[in-house]
PDB file of C-alpha atoms in Angstrom:
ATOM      1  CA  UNK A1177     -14.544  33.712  37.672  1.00 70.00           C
ATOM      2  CA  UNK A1178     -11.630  36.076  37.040  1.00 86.00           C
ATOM      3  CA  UNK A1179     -12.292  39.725  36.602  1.00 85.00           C
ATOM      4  CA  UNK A1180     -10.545  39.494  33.442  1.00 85.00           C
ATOM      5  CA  UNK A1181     -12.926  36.772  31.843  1.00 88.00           C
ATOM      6  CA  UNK A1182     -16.126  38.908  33.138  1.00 89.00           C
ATOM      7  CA  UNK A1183     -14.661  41.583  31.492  1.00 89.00           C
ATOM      8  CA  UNK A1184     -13.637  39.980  27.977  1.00 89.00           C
ATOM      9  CA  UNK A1185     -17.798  38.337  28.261  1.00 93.00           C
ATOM     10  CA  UNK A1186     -18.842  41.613  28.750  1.00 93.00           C
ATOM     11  CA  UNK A1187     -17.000  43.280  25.734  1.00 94.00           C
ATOM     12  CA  UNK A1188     -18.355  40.315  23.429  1.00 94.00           C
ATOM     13  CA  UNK A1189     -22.070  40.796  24.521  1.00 96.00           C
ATOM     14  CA  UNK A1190     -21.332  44.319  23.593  1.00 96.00           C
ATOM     15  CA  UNK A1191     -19.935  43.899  20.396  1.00 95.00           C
ATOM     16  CA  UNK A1192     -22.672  41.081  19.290  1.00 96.00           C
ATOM     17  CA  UNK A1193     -25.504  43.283  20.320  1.00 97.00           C
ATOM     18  CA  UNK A1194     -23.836  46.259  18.400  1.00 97.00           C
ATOM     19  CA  UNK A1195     -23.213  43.678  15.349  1.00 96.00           C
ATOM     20  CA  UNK A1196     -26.925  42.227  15.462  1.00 97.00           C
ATOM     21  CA  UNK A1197     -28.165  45.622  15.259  1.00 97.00           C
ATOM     22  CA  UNK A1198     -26.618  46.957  12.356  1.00 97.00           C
ATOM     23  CA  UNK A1199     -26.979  43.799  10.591  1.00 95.00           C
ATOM     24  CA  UNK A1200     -31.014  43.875  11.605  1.00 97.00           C
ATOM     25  CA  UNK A1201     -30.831  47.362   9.733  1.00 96.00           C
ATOM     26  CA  UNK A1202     -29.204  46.539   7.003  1.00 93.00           C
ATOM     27  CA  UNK A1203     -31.522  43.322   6.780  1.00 93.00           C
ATOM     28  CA  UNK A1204     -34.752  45.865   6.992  1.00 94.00           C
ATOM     29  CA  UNK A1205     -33.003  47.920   4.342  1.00 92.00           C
ATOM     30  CA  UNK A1206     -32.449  45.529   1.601  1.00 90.00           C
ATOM     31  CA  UNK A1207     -34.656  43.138   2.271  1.00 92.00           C
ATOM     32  CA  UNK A1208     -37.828  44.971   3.588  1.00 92.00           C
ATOM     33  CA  UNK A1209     -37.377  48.311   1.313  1.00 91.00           C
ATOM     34  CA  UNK A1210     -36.003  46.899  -1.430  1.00 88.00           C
ATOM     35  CA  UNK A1211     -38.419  43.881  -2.046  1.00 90.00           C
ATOM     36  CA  UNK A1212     -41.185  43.319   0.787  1.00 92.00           C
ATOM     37  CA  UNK A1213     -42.259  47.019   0.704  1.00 91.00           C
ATOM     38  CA  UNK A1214     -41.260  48.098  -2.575  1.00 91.00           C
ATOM     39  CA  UNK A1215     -44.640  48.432  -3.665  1.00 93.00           C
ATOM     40  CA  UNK A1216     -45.403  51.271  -1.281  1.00 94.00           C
ATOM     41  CA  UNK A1217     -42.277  52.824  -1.766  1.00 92.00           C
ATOM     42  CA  UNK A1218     -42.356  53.606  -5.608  1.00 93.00           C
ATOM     43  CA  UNK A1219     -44.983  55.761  -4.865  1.00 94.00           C
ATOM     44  CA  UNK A1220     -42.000  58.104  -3.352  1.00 93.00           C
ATOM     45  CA  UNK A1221     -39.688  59.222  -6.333  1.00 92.00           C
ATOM     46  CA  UNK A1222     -36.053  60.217  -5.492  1.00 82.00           C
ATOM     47  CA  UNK A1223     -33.962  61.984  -7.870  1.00 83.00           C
ATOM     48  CA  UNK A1224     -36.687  60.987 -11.070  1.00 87.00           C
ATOM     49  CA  UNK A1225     -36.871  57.045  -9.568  1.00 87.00           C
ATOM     50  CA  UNK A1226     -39.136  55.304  -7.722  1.00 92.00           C
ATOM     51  CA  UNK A1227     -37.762  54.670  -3.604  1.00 91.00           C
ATOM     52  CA  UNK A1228     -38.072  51.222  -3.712  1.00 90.00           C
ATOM     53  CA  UNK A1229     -36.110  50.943  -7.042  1.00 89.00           C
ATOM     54  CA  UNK A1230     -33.609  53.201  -5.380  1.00 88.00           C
ATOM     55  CA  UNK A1231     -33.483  51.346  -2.538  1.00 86.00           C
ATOM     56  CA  UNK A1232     -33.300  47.485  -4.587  1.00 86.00           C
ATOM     57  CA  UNK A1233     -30.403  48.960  -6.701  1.00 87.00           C
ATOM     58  CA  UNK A1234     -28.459  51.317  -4.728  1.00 89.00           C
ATOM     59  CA  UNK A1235     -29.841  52.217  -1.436  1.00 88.00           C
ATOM     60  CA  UNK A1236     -28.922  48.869   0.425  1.00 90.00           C
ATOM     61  CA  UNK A1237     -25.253  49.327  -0.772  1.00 92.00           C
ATOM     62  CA  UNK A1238     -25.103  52.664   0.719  1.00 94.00           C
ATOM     63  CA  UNK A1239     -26.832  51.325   4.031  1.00 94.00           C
ATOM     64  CA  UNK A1240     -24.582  48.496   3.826  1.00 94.00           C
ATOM     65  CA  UNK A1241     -21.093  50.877   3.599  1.00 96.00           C
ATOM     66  CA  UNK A1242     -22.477  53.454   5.852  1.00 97.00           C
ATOM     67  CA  UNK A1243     -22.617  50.261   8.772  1.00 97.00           C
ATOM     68  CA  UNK A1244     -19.615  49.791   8.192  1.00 97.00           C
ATOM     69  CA  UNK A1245     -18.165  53.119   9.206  1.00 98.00           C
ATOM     70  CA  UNK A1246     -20.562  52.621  12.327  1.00 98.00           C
ATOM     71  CA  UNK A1247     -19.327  49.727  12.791  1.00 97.00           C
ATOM     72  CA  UNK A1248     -15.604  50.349  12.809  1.00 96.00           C
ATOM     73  CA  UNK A1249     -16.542  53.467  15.194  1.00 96.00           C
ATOM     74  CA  UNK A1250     -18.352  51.727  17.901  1.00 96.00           C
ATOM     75  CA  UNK A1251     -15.324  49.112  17.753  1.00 94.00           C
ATOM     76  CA  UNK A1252     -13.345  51.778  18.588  1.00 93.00           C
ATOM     77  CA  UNK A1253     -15.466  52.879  21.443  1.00 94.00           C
ATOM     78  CA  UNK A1254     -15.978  49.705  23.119  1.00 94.00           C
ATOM     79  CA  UNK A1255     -11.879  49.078  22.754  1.00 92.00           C
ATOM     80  CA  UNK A1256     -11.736  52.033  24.942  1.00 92.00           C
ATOM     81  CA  UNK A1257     -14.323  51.183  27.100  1.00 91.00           C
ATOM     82  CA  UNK A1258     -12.961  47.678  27.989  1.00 90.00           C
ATOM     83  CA  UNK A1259      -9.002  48.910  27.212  1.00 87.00           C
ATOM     84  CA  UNK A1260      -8.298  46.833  24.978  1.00 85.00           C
ATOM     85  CA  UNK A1261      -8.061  49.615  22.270  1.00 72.00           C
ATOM     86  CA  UNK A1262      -4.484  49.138  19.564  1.00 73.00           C
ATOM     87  CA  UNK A1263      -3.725  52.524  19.996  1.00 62.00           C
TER      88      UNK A1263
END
């Protein structure tokens, strides 16, 4: 195998790992906070509302934009890493 292709399978099992774990957090924040465990959390209150009402309504979409600002970094590190960067 070329040292080229190890290198591009490399970068991919990189990036997929990196994309399954922000998408596993984001999963366990809307999913489990906002429904499975928001019980539990609306005993927490937030700015006058219950945490797991936060988290159903608004919470998840914060999560959800803050991954993507995470996610657009550690592209930008792995480009590096692998050259392969636009810059």
């Amino acid at each position: 195998m070329s040292e080229n292709k190890i290198k591009m399978q490399a970068y991919w099992k990189k990036n997929l790992r990196t994309l399954f774990i922000l998408l596993a957090i984001w999963f366990i924040v809307s999913f489990g906070f906002g429904i499975l465990l928001v019980e539990q959390l609306n005993q927490i209150k937030m700015g006058g509302f219950k945490l797991g009402f936060w988290f159903a309504q608004q919470g998840s979409i914060y999560v959800f934009v803050l991954l993507i600002f995470v996610y657009v970094y550690r592209m930008n590190q792995l480009d590096k890493e692998f050259d392969v960067n636009e810059e």
